[in-house]
PDB file of C-alpha atoms in Angstrom:
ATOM      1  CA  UNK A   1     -29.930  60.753 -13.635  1.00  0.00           C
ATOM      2  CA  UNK A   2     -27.237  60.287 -11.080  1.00  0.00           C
ATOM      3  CA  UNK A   3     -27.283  62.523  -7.759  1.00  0.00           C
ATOM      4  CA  UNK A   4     -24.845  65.729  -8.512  1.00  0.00           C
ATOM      5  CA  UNK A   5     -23.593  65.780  -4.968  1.00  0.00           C
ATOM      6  CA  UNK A   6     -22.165  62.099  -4.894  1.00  0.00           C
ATOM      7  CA  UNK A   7     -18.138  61.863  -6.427  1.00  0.00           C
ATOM      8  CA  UNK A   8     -17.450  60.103  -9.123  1.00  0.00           C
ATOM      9  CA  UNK A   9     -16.832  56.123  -8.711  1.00  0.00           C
ATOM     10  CA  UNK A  10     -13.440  55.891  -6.903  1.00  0.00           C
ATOM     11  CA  UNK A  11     -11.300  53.127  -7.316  1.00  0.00           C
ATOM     12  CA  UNK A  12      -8.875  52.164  -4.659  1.00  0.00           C
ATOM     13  CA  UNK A  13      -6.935  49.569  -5.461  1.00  0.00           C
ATOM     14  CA  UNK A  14      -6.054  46.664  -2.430  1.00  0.00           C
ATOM     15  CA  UNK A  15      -1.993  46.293  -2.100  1.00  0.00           C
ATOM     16  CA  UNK A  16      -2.781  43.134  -0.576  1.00  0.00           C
ATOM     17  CA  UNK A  17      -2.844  41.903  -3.955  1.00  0.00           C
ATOM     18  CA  UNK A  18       0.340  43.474  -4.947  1.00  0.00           C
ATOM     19  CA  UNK A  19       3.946  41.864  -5.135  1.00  0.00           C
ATOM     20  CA  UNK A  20       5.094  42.809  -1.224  1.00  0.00           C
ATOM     21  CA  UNK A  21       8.537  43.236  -2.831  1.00  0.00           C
ATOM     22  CA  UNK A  22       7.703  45.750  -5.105  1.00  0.00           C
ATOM     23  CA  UNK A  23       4.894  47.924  -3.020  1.00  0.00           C
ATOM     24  CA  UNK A  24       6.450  51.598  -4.773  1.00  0.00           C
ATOM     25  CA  UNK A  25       6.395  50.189  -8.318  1.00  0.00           C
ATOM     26  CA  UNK A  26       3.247  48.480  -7.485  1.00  0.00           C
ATOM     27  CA  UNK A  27       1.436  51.337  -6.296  1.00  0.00           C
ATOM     28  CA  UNK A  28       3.012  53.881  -9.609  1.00  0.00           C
ATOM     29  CA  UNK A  29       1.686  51.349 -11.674  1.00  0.00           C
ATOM     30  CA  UNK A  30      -1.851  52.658 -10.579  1.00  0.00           C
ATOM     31  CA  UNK A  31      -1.210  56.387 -10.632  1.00  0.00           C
ATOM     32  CA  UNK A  32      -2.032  58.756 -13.872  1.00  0.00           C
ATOM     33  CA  UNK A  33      -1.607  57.743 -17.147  1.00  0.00           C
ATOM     34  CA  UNK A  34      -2.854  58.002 -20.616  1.00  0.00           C
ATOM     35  CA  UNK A  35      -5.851  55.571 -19.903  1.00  0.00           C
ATOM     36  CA  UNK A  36      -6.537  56.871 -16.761  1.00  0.00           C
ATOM     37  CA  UNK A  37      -6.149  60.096 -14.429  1.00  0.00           C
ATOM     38  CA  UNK A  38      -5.028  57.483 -11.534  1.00  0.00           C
ATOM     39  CA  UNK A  39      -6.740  55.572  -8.729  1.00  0.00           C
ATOM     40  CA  UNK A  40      -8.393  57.946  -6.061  1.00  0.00           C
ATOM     41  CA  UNK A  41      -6.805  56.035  -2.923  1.00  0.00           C
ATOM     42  CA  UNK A  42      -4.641  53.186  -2.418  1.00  0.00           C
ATOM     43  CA  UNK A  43      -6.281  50.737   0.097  1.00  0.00           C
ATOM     44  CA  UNK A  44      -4.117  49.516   2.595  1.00  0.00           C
ATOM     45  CA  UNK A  45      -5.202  46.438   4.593  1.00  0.00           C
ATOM     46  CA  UNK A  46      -3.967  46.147   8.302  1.00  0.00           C
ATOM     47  CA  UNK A  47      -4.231  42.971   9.800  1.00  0.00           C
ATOM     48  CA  UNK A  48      -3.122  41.504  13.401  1.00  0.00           C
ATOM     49  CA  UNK A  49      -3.802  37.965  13.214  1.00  0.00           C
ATOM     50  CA  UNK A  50      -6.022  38.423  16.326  1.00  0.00           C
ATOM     51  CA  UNK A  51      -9.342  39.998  14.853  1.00  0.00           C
ATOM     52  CA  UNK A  52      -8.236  38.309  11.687  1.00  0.00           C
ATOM     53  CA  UNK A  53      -7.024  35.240  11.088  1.00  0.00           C
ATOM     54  CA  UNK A  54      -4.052  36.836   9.471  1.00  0.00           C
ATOM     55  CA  UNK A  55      -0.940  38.724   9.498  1.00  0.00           C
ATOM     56  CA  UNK A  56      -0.258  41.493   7.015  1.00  0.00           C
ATOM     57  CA  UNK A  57       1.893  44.478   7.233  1.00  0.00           C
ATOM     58  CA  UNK A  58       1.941  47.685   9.866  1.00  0.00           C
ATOM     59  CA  UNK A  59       3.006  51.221  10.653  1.00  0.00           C
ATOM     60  CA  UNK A  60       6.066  50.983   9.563  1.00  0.00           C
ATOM     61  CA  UNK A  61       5.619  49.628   6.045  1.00  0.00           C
ATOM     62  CA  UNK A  62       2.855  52.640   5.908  1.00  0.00           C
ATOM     63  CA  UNK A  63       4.879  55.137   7.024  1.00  0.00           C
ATOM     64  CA  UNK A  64       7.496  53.816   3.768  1.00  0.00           C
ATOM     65  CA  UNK A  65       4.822  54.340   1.631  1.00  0.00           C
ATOM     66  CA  UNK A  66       3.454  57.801   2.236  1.00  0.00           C
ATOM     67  CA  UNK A  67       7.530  58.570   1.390  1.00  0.00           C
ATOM     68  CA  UNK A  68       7.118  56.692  -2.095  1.00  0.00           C
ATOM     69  CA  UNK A  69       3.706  58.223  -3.184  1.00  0.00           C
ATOM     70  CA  UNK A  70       1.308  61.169  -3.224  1.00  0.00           C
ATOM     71  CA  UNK A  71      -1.906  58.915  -3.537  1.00  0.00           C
ATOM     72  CA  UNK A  72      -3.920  58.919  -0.402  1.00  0.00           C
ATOM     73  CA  UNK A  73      -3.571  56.137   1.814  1.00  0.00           C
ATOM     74  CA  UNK A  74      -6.692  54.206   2.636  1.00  0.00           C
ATOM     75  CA  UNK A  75      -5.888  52.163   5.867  1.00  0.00           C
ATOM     76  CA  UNK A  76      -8.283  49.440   6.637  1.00  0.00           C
ATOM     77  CA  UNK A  77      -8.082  48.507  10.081  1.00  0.00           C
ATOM     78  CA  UNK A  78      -8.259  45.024  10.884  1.00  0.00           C
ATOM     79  CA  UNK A  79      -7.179  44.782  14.258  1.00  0.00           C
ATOM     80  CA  UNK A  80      -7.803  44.658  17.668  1.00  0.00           C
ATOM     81  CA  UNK A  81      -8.173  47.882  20.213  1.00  0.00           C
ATOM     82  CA  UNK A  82      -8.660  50.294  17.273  1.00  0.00           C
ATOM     83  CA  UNK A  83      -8.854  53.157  20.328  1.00  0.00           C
ATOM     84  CA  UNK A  84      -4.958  52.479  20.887  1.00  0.00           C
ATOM     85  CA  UNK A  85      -4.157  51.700  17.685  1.00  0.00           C
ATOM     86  CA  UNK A  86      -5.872  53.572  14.871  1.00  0.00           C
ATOM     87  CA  UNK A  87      -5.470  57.256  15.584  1.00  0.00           C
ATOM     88  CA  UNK A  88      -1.210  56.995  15.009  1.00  0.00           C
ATOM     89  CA  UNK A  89      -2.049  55.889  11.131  1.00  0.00           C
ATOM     90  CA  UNK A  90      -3.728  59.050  11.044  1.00  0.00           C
ATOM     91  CA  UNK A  91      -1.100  61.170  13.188  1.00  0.00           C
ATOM     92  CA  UNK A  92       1.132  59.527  10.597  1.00  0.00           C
ATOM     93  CA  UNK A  93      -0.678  61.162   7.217  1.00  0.00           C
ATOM     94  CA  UNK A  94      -2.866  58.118   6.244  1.00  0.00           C
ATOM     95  CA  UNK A  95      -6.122  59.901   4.638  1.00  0.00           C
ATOM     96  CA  UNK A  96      -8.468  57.627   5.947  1.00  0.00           C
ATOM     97  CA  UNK A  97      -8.295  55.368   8.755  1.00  0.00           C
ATOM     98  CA  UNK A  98     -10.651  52.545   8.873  1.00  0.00           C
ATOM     99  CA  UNK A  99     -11.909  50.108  11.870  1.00  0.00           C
ATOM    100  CA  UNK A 100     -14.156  47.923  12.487  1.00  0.00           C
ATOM    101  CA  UNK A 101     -17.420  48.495  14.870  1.00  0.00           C
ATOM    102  CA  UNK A 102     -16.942  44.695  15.616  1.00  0.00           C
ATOM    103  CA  UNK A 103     -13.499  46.078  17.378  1.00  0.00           C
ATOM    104  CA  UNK A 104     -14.760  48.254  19.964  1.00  0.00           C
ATOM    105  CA  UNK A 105     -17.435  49.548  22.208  1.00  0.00           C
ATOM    106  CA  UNK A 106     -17.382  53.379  21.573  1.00  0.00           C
ATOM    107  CA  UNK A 107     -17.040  54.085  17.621  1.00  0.00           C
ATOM    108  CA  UNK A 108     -17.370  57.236  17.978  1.00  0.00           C
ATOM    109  CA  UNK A 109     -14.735  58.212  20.197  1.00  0.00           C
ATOM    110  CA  UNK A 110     -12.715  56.622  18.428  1.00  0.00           C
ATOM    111  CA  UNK A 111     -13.688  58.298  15.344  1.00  0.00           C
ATOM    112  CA  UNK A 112     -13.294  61.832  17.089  1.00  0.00           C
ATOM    113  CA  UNK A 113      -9.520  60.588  18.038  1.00  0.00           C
ATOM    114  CA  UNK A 114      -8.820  59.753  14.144  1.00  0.00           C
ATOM    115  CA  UNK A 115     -10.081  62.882  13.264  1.00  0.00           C
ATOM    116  CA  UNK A 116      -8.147  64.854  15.653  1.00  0.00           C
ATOM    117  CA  UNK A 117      -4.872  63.404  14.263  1.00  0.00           C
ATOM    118  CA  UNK A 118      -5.729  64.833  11.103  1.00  0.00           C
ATOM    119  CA  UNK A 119      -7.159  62.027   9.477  1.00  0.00           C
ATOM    120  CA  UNK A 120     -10.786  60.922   7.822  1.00  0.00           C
ATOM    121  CA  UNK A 121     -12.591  58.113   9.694  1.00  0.00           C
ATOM    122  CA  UNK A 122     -14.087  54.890   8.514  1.00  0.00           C
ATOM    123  CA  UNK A 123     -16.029  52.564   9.782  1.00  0.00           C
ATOM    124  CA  UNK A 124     -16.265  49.222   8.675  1.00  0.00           C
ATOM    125  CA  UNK A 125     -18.707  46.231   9.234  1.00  0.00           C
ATOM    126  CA  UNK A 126     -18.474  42.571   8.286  1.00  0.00           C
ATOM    127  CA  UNK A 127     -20.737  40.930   6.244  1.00  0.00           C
ATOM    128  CA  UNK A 128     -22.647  39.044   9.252  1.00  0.00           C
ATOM    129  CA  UNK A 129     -22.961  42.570  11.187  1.00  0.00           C
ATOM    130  CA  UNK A 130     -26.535  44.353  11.412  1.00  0.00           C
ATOM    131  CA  UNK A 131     -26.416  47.866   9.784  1.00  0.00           C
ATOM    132  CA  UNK A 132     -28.764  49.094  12.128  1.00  0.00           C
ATOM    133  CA  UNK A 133     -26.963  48.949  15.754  1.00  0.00           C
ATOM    134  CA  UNK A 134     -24.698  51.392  13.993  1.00  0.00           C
ATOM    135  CA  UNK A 135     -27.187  54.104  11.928  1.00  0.00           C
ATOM    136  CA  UNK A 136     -26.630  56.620  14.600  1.00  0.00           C
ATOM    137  CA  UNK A 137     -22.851  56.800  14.798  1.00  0.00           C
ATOM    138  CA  UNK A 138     -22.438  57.275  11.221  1.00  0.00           C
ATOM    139  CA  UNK A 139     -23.181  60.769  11.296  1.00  0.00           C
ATOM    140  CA  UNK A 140     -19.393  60.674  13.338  1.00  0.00           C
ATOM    141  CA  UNK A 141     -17.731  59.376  10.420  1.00  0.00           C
ATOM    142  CA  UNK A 142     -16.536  59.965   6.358  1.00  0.00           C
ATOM    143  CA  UNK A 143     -16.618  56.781   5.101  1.00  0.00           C
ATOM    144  CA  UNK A 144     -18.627  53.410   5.574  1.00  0.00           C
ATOM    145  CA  UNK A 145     -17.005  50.591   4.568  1.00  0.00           C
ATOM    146  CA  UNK A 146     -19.453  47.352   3.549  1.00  0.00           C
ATOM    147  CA  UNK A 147     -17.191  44.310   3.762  1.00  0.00           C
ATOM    148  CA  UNK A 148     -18.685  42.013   0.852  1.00  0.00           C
ATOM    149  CA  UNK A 149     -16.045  38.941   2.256  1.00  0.00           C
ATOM    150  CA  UNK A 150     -15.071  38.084   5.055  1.00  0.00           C
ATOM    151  CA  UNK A 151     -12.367  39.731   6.373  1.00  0.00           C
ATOM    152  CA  UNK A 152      -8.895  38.018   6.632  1.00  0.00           C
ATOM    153  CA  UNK A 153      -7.961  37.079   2.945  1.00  0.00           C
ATOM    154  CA  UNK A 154      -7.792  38.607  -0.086  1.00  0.00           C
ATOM    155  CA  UNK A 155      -9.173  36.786  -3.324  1.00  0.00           C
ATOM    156  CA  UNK A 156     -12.859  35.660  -1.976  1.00  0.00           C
ATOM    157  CA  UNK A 157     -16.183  35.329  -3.310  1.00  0.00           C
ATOM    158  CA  UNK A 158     -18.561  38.044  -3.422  1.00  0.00           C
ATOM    159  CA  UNK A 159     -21.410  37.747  -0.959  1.00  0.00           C
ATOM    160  CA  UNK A 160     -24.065  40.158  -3.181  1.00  0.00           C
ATOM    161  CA  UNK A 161     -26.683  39.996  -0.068  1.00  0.00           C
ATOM    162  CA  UNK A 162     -24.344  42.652   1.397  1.00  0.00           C
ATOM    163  CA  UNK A 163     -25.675  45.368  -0.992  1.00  0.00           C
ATOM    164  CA  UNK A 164     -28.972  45.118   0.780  1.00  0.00           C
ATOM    165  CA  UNK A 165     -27.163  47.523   3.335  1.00  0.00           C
ATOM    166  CA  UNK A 166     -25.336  49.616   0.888  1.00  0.00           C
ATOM    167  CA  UNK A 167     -29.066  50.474  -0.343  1.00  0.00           C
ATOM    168  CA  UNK A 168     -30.424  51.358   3.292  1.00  0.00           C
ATOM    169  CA  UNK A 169     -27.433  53.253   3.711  1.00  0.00           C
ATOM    170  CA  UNK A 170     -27.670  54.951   0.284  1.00  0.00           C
ATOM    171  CA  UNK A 171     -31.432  56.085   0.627  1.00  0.00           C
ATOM    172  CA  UNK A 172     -30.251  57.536   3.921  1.00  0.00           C
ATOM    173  CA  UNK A 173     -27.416  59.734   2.418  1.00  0.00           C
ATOM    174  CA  UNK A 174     -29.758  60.469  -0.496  1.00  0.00           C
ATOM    175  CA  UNK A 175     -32.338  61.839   1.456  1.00  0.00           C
ATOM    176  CA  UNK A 176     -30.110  64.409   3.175  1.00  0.00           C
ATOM    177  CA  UNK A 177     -29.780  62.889   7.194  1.00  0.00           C
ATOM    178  CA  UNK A 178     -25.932  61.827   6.745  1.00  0.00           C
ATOM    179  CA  UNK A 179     -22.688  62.754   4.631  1.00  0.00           C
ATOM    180  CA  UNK A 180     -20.135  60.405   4.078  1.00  0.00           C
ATOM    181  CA  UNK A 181     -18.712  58.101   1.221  1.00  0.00           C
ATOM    182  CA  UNK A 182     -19.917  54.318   0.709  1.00  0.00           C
ATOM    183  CA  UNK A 183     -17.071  51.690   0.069  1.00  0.00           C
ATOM    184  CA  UNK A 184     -17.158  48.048  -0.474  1.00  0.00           C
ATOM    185  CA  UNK A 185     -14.681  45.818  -0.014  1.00  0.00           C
ATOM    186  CA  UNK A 186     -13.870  42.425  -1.223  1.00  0.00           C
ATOM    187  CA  UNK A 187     -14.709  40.451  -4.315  1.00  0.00           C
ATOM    188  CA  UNK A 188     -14.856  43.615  -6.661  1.00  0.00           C
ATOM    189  CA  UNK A 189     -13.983  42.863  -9.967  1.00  0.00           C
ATOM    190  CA  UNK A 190     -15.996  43.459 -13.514  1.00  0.00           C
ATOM    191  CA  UNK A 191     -18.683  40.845 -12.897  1.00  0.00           C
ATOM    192  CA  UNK A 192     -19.331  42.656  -9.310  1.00  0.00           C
ATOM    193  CA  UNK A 193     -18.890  46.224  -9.688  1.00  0.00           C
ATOM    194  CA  UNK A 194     -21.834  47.246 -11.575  1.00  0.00           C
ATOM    195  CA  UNK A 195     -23.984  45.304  -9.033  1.00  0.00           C
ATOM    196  CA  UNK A 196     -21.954  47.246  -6.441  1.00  0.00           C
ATOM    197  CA  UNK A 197     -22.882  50.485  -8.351  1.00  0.00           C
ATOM    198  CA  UNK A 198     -26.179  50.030  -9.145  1.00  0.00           C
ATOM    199  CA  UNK A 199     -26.228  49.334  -5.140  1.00  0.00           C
ATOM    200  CA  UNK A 200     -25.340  53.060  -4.345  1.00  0.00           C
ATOM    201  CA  UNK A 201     -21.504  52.238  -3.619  1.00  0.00           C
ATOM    202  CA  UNK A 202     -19.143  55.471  -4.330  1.00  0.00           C
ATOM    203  CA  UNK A 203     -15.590  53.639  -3.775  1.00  0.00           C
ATOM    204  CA  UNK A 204     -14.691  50.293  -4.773  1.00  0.00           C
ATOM    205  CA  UNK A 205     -11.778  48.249  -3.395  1.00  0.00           C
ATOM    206  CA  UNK A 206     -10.326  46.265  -6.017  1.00  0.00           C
ATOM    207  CA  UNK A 207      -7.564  43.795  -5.177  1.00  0.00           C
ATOM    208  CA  UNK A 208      -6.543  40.944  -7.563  1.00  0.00           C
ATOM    209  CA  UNK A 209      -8.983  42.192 -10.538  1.00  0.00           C
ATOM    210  CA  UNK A 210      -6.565  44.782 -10.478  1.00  0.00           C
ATOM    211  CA  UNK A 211      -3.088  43.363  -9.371  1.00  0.00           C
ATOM    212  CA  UNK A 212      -3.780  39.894 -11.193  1.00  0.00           C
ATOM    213  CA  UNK A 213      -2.959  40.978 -14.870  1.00  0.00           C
ATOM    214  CA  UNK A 214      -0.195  42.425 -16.466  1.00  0.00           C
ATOM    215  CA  UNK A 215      -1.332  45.815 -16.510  1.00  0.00           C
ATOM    216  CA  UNK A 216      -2.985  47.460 -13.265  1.00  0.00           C
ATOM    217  CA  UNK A 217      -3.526  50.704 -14.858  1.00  0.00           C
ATOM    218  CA  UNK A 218      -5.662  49.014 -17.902  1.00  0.00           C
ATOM    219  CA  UNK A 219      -7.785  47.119 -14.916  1.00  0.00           C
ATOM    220  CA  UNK A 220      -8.561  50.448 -13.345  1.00  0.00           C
ATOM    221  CA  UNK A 221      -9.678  52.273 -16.365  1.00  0.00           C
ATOM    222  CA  UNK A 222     -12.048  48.777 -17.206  1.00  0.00           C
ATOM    223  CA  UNK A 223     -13.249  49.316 -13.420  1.00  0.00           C
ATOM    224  CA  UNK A 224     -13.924  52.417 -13.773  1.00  0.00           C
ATOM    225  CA  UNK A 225     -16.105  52.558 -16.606  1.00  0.00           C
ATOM    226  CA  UNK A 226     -18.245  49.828 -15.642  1.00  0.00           C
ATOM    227  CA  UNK A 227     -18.794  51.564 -12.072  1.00  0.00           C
ATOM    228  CA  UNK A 228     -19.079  55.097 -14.022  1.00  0.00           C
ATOM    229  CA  UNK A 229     -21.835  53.762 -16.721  1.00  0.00           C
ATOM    230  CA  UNK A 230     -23.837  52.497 -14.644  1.00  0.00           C
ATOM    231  CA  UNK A 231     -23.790  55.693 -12.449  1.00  0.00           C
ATOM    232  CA  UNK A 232     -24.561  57.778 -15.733  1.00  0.00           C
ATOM    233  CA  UNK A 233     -27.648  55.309 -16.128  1.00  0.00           C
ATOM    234  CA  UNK A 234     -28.946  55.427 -12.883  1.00  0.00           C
TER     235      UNK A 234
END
């Protein structure tokens, strides 16, 4: 049976897949309805085109959408200098802030930073990245975040050897030495997200398996019960 103390699967849609001139409508096209009680977070991916390869959108778009919507904001830090950079998201009323360990040489002050601005703190690792440098910070965050792509682009293939740290990290949580929430990120979609599940993932980043049909609020509901199943089964 499934572990009482873990949340349900979340689903947190990626905006990156969205229509950029439509982010409000986008994003209300993902909250409650009669299919679904609404995605858990909206993730929001923050990219400088100097850690990345790519340009995406900043403070000021984020700050616009914590006016248009009561969904948490799930910032995914891309970016360079995440001790300058990261704590205003938070300051601002993102939920969770999330950077990368690749980005900087003291996680956890960073971390403690995010946190004092009022916000939850992620850390994120590319698929290339060792888990284990990083086992003993963890217990200075909320949420880990398993990139299953490589960062920089939404719509890639997803690399399944990644989940071979979502179970190390899982068995760790399990067995009582941290707290915080596993995500994935990148790929997610219904051929993926039961392999993500069965893993020991608790949130799921879903970009253009949700934002690529005609109706985002049917996607999450498929998403969900996939992820949920294989929970129950577990």
């Amino acid at each position: 049976m499934c572990n009482p103390a873990r949340p349900a699967p979340m689903i947190a849609p990626s905006i990156l897949s969205a229509d950029f001139a439509a982010l409000g409508a986008e994003i209300a096209a993902v909250g409650p309805s009669d299919i679904d009680p609404g995605v858990d977070w909206v993730h929001v991916d923050v990219m400088d085109n100097h850690f990345v390869p790519n340009l995406t959108l900043g403070m000021p778009v984020v700050e616009s959408l914590l006016k248009a919507t009561d969904i948490p904001l799930d910032c995914h830090l891309m970016i360079d200098d995440p001790g300058r950079w990261a704590p205003p998201y938070a300051e601002a009323g993102a939920h969770n802030v999330t950077f990368h360990a690749e980005a900087t040489d003291d996680p956890s002050s960073v971390a403690r930073d995010i946190r004092a601005a009022g916000g939850k703190a992620g850390l994120a690792i590319k698929p290339g990245t060792a888990l284990e440098p990083y086992l003993e910070v963890l217990r200075d965050f909320d949420t880990f975040l398993v990139m299953s792509v490589e960062p920089g682009f939404g719509g890639q293939k997803f690399m399944p050897e990644v989940l071979d740290k979502v179970r190390t990290i899982r068995k760790i949580i399990d067995g009582g030495a941290l707290q915080l929430l596993v995500e994935i990120d990148g790929g997610i979609s219904d051929s993926t997200i039961e392999q993500a599940a069965e893993a020991g993932v608790d949130c799921f980043v879903a970009g253009s398996a949700v934002y690529g049909g005609d109706d985002p609020a049917a996607r999450v509901a498929e998403l969900r019960r996939k992820a949920t199943a294989v929970r129950a089964n577990a």
